PDB file of C-alpha atoms in Angstrom:
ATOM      1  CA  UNK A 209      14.903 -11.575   6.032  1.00 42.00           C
ATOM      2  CA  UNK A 210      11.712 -13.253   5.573  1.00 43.00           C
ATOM      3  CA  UNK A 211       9.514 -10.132   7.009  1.00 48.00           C
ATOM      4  CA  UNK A 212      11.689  -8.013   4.991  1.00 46.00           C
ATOM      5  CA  UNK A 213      10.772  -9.232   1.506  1.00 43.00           C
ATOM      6  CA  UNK A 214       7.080 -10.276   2.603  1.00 45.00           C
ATOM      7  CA  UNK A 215       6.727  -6.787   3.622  1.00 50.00           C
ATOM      8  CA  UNK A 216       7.248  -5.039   0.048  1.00 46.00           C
ATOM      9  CA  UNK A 217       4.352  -7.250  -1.245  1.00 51.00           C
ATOM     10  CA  UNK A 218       2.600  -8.950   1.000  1.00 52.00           C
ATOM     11  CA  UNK A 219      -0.455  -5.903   0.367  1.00 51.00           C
ATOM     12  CA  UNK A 220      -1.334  -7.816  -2.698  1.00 54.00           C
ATOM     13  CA  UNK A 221      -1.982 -10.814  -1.196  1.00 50.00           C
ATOM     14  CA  UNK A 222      -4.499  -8.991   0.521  1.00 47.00           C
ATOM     15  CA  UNK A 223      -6.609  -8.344  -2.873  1.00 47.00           C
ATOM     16  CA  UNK A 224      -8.024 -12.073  -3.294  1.00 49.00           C
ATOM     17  CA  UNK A 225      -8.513 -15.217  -1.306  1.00 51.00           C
ATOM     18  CA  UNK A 226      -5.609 -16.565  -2.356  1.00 52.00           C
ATOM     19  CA  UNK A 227      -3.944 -19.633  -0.851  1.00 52.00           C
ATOM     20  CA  UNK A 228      -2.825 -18.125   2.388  1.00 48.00           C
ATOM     21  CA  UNK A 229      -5.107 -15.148   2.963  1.00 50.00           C
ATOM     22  CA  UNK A 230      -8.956 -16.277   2.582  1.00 53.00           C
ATOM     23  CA  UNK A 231     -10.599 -14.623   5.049  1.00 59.00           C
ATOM     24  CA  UNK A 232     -12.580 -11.878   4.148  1.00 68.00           C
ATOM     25  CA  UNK A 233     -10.754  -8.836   5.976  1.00 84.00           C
ATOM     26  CA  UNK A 234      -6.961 -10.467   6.139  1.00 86.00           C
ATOM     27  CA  UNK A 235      -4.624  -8.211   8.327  1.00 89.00           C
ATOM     28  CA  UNK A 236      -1.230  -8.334   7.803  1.00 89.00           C
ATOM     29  CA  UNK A 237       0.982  -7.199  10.825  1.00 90.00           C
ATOM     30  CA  UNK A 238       4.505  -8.336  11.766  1.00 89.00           C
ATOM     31  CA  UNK A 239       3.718 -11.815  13.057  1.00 89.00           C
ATOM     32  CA  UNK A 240       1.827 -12.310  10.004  1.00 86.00           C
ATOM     33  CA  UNK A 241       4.925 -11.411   7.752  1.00 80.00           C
ATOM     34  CA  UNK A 242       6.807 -13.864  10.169  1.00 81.00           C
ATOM     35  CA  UNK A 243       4.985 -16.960   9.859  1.00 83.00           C
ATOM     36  CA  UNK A 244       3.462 -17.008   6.925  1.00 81.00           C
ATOM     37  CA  UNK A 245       5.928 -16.405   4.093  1.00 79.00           C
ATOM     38  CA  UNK A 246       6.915 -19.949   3.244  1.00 80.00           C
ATOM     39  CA  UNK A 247       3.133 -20.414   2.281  1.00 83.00           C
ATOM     40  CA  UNK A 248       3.001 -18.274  -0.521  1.00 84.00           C
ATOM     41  CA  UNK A 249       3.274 -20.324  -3.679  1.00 87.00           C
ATOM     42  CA  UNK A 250       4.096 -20.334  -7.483  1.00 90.00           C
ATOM     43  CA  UNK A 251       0.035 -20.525  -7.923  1.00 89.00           C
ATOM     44  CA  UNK A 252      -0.321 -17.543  -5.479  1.00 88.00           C
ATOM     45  CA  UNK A 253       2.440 -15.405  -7.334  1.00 90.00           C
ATOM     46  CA  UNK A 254       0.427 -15.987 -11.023  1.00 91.00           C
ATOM     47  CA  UNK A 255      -2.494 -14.618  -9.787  1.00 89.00           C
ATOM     48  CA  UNK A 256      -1.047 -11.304  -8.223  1.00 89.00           C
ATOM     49  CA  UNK A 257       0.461 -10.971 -11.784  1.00 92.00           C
ATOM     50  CA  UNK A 258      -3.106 -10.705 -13.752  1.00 92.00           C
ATOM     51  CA  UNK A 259      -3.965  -7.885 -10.854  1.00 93.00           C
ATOM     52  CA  UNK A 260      -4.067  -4.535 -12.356  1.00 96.00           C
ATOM     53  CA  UNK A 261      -2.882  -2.279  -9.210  1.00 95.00           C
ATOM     54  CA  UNK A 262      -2.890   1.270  -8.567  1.00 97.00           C
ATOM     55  CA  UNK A 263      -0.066   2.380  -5.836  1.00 96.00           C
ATOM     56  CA  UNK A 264       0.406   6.283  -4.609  1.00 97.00           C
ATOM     57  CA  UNK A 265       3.281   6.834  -1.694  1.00 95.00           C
ATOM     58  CA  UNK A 266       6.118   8.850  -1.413  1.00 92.00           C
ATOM     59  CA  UNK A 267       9.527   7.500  -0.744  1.00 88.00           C
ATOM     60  CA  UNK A 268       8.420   4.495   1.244  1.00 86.00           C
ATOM     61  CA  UNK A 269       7.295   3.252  -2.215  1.00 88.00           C
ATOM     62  CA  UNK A 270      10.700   2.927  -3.548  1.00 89.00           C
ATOM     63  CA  UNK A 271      11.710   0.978  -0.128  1.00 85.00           C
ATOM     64  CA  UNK A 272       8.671  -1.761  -1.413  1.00 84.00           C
ATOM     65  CA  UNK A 273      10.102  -1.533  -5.317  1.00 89.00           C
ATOM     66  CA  UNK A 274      13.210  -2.236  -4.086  1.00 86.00           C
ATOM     67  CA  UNK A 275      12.327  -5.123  -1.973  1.00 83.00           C
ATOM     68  CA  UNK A 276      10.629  -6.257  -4.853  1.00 86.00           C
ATOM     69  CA  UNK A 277      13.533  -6.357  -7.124  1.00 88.00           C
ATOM     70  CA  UNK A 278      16.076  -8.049  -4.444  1.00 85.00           C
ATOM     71  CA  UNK A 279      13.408 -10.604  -3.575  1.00 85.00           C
ATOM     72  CA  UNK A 280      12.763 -11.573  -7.848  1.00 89.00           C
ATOM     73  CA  UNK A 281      16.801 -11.068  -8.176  1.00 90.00           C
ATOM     74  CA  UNK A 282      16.996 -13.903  -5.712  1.00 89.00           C
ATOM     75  CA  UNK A 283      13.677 -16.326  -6.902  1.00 91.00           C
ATOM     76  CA  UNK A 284      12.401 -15.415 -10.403  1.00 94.00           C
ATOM     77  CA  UNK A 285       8.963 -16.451  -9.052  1.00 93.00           C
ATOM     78  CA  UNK A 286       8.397 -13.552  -7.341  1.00 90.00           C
ATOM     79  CA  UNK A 287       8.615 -11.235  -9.958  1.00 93.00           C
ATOM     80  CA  UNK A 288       5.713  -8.783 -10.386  1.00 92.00           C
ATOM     81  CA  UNK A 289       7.475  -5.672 -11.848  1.00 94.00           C
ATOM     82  CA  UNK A 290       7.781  -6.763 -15.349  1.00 95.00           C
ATOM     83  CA  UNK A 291       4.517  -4.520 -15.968  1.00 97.00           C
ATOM     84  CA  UNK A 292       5.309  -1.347 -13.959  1.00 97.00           C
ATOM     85  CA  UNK A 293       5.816   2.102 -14.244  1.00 98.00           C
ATOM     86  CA  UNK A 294       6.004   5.152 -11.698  1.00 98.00           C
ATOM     87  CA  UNK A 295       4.531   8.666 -12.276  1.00 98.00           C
ATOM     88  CA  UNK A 296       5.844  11.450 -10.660  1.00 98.00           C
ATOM     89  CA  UNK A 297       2.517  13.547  -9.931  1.00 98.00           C
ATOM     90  CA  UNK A 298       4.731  15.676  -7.271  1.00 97.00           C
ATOM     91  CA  UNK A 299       7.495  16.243  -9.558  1.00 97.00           C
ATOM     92  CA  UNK A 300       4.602  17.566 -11.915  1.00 97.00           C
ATOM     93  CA  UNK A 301       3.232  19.986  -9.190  1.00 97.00           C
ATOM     94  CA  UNK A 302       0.436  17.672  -8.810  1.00 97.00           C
ATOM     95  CA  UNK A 303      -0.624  17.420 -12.681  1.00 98.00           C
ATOM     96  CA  UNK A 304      -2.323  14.244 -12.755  1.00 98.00           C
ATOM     97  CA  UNK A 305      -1.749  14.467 -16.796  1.00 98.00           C
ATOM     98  CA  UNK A 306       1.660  13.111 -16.415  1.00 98.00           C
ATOM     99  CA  UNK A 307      -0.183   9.802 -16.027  1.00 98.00           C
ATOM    100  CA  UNK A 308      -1.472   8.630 -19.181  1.00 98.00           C
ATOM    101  CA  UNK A 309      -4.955   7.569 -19.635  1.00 98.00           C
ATOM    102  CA  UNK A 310      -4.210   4.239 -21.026  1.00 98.00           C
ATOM    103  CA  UNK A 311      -1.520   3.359 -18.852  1.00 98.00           C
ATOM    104  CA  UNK A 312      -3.169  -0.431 -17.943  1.00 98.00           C
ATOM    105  CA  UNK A 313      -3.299  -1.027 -21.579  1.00 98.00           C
ATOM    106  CA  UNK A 314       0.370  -1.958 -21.445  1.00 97.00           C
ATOM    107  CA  UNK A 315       1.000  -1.929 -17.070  1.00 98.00           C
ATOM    108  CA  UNK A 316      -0.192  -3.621 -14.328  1.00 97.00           C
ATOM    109  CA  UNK A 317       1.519  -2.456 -11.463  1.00 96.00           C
ATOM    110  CA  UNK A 318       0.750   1.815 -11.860  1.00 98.00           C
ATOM    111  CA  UNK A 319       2.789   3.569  -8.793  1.00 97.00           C
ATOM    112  CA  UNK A 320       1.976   6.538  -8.593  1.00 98.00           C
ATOM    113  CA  UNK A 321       4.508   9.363  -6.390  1.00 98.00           C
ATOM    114  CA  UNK A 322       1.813  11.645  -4.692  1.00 98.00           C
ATOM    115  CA  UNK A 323       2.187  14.517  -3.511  1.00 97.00           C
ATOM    116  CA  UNK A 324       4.315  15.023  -0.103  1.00 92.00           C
ATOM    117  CA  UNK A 325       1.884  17.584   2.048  1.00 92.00           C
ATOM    118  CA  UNK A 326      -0.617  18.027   3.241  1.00 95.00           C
ATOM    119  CA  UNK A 327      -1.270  14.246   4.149  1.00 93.00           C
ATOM    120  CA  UNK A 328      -4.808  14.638   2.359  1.00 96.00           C
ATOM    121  CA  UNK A 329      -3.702  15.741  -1.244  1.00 97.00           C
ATOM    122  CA  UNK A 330      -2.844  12.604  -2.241  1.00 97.00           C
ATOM    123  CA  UNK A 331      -6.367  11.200  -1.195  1.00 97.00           C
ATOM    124  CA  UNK A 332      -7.987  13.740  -3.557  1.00 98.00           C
ATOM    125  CA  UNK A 333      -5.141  12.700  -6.484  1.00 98.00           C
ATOM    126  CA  UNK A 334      -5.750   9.153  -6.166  1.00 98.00           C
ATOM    127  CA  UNK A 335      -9.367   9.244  -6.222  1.00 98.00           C
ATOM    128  CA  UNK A 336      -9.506  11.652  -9.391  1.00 98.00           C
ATOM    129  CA  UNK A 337      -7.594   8.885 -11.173  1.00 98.00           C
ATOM    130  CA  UNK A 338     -10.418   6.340 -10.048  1.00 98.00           C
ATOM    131  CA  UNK A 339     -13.291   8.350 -10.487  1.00 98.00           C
ATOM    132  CA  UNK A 340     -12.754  11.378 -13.172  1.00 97.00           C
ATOM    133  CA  UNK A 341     -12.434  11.588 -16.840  1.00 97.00           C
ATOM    134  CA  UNK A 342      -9.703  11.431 -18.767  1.00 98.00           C
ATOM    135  CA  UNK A 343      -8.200   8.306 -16.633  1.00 98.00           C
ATOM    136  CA  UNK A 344     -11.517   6.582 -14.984  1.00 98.00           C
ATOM    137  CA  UNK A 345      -9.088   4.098 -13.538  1.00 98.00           C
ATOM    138  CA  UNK A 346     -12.018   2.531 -12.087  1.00 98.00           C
ATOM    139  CA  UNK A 347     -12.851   0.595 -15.159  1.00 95.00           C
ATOM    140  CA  UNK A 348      -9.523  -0.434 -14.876  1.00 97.00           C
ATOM    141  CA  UNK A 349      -8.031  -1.576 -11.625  1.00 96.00           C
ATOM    142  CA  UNK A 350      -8.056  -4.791  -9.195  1.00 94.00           C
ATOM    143  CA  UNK A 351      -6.458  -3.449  -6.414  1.00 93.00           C
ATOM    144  CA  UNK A 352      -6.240   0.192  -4.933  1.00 95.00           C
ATOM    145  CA  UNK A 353      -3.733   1.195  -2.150  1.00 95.00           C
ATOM    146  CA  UNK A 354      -2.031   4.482  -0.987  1.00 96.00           C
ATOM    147  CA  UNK A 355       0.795   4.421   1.525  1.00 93.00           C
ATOM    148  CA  UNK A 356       0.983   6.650   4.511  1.00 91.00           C
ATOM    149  CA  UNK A 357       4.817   7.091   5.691  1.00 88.00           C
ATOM    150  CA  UNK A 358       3.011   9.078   8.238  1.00 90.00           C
ATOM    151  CA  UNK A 359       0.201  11.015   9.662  1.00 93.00           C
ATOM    152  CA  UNK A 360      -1.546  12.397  11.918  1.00 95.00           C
ATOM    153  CA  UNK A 361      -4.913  12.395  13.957  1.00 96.00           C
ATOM    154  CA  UNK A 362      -6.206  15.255  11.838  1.00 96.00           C
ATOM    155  CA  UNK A 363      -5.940  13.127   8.728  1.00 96.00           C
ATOM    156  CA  UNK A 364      -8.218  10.290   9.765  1.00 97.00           C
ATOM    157  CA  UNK A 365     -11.363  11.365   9.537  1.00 97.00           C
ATOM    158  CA  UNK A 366     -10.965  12.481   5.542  1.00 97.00           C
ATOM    159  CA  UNK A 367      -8.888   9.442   5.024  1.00 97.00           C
ATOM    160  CA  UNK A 368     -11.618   6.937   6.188  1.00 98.00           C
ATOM    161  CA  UNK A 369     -14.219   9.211   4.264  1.00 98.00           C
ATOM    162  CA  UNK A 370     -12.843   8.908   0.827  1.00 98.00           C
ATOM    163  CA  UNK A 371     -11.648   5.313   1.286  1.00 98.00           C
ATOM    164  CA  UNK A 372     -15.232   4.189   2.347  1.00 98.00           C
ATOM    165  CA  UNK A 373     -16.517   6.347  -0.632  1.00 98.00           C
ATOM    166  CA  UNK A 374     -14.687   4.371  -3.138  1.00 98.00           C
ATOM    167  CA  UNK A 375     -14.787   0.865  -1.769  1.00 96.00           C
ATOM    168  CA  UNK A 376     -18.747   1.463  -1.775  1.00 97.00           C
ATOM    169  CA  UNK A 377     -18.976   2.889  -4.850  1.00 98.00           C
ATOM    170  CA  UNK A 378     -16.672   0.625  -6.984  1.00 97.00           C
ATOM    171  CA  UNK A 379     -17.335  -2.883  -4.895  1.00 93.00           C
ATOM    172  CA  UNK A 380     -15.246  -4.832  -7.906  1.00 92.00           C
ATOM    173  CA  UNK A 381     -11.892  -2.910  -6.612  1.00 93.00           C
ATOM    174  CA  UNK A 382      -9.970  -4.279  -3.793  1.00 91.00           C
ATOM    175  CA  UNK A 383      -8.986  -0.795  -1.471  1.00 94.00           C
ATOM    176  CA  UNK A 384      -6.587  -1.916   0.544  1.00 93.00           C
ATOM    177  CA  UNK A 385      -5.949   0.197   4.013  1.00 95.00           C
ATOM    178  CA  UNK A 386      -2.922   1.137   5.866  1.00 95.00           C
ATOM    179  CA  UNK A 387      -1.236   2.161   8.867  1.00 96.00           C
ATOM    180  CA  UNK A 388       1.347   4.638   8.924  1.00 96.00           C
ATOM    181  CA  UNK A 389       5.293   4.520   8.597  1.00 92.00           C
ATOM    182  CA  UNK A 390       7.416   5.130  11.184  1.00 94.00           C
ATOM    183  CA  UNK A 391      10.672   7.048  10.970  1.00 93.00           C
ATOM    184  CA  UNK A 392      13.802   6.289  13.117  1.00 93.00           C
ATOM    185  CA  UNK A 393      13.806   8.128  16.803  1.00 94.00           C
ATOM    186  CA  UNK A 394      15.084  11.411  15.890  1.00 95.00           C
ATOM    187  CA  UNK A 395      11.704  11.915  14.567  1.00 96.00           C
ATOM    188  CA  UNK A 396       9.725  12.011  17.833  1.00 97.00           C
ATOM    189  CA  UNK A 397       7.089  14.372  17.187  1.00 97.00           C
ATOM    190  CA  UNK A 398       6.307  12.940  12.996  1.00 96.00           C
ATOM    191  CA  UNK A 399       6.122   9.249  14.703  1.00 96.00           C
ATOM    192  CA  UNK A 400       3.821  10.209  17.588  1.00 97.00           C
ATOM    193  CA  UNK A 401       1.468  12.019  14.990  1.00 97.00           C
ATOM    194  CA  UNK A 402       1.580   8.769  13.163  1.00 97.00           C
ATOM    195  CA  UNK A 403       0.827   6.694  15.639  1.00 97.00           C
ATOM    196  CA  UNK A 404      -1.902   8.387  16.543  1.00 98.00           C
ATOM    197  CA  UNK A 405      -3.122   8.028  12.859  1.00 97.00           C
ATOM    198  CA  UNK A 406      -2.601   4.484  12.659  1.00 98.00           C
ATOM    199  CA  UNK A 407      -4.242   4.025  16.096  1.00 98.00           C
ATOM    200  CA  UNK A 408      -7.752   5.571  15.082  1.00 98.00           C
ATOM    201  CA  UNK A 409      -7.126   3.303  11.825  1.00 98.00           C
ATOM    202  CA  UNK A 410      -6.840  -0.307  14.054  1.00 98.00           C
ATOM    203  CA  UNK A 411      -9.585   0.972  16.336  1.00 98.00           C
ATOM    204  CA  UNK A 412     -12.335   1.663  13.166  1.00 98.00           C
ATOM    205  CA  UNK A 413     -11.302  -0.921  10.864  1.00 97.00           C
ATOM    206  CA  UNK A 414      -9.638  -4.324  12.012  1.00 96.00           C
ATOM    207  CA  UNK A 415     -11.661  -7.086  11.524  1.00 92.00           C
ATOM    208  CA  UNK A 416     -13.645  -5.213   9.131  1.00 94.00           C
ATOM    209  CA  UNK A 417     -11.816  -3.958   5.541  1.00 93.00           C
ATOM    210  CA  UNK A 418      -8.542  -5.860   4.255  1.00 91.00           C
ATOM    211  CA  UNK A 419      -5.597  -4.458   6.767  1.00 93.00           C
ATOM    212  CA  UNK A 420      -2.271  -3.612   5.713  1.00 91.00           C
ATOM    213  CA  UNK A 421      -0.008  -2.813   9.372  1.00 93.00           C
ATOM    214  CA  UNK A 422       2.888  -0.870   8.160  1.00 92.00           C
ATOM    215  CA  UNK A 423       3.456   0.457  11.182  1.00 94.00           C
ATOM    216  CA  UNK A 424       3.377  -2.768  13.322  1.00 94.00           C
ATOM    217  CA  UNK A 425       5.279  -4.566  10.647  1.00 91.00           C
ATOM    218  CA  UNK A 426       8.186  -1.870  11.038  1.00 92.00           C
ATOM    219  CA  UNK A 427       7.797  -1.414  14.783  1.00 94.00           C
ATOM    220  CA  UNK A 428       7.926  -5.309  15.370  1.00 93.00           C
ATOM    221  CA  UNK A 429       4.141  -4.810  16.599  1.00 95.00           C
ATOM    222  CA  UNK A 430       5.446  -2.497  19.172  1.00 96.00           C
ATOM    223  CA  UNK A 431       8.204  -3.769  20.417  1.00 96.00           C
ATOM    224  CA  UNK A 432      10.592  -1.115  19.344  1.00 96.00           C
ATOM    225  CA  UNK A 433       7.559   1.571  20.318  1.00 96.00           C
ATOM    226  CA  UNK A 434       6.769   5.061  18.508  1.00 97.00           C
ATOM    227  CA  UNK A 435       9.678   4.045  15.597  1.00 96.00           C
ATOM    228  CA  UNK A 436      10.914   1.948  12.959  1.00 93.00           C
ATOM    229  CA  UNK A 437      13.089  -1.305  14.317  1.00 92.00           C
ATOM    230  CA  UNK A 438      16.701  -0.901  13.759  1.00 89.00           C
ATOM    231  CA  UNK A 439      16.601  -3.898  11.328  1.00 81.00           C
ATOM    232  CA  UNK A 440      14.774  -1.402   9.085  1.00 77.00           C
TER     233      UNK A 440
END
């Protein structure tokens, strides 16, 4: 139970050196989300709640919002959704005006729902929200993360273009990167191509850029291979 809920938020303790992640390019895999739960306290929790956060994923999303809910249902101190909203940009057929321009007036947890394919459309979404007029989310945000419920190799090199792009151009945002998802093992050939992904992503980056493993934390760092653990 314990990676379970540290799972849905643990990428926010990621943002700042907070009380168990100081380092300066923390990696969170499922060891991580084993151990170090019991060490994130009420002081910890305050501080993710003056983050302003901007989230794009598809339906993996929902799996961290719910998480989030059960985990504040059970300990109040874990709340962070009392400021959030999600904006369906692929029920819009990609219209990034469904999102309003002064959403982080009133929010601070903005989840955006991308959209589904190719994997690189929701690179170019999420960046026109940062960087282009009306929404120049960039004088807004803390934190910036998109979630990859796959992949493939094809995707990498774009991904880790635009996500350098940003981090160097807006150094006061926190861009967190990510693995990719796994599915369950009916999916052989999605989870290959995302393991693949996630591969070239450990190879260029760990060590280097704040790490979120979503594909070790699902796949029990490997143990349950090319696919999401039965647990999940």
């Amino acid at each position: 139970m314990k990676r379970k809920v540290f799972y849905f938020f643990s990428f926010l303790l990621l943002t700042f050196p907070l009380t168990i992640f100081a380092q300066t390019a923390p990696y969170i895999n499922a060891a991580v989300a084993d151990t170090e739960f019991h060490r994130i306290t009420a002081a910890d929790m305050d501080k993710i709640r003056t983050l302003k956060i901007l989230f794009g994923s598809r339906s993996f999303g929902y799996n961290m919002r719910s998480g989030l809910r059960s985990l504040a249902n059970k300990d109040p101190m874990y709340d962070i959704l009392s400021a959030y909203h999600e904006y369906n940009v692929f029920g819009a057929g990609g219209d990034l005006s469904v999102v309003p321009v002064n959403a982080f007036d009133t929010l601070t947890f903005v989840h955006i729902m991308v959209t589904a394919s190719p994997w690189t459309t929701r690179l170019y979404e999420m960046e026109d929200l940062v960087r282009e007029a009306p929404h120049y989310f960039q004088d807004d945000i803390n934190v910036f993360m998109i979630y990859y419920h796959g992949g493939d190799a094809g995707t990498f090199d774009l991904y880790s273009a635009k996500m350098d792009s940003l981090q160097a151009d807006f150094p006061h945002i926190k861009f967190i990167y990510v693995t990719a998802g796994f599915e369950d093992s009916s999916h052989v050939t999605h989870n290959t191509n995302a393991a693949q992904f996630s591969q070239l992503v450990r190879d260029n980056y760990l060590g280097k850029v704040p790490l979120y493993d979503l594909g070790y934390i699902l796949n029990d760092d490997g143990r349950c291979g090319n696919q999401y653990c039965p647990e999940y």
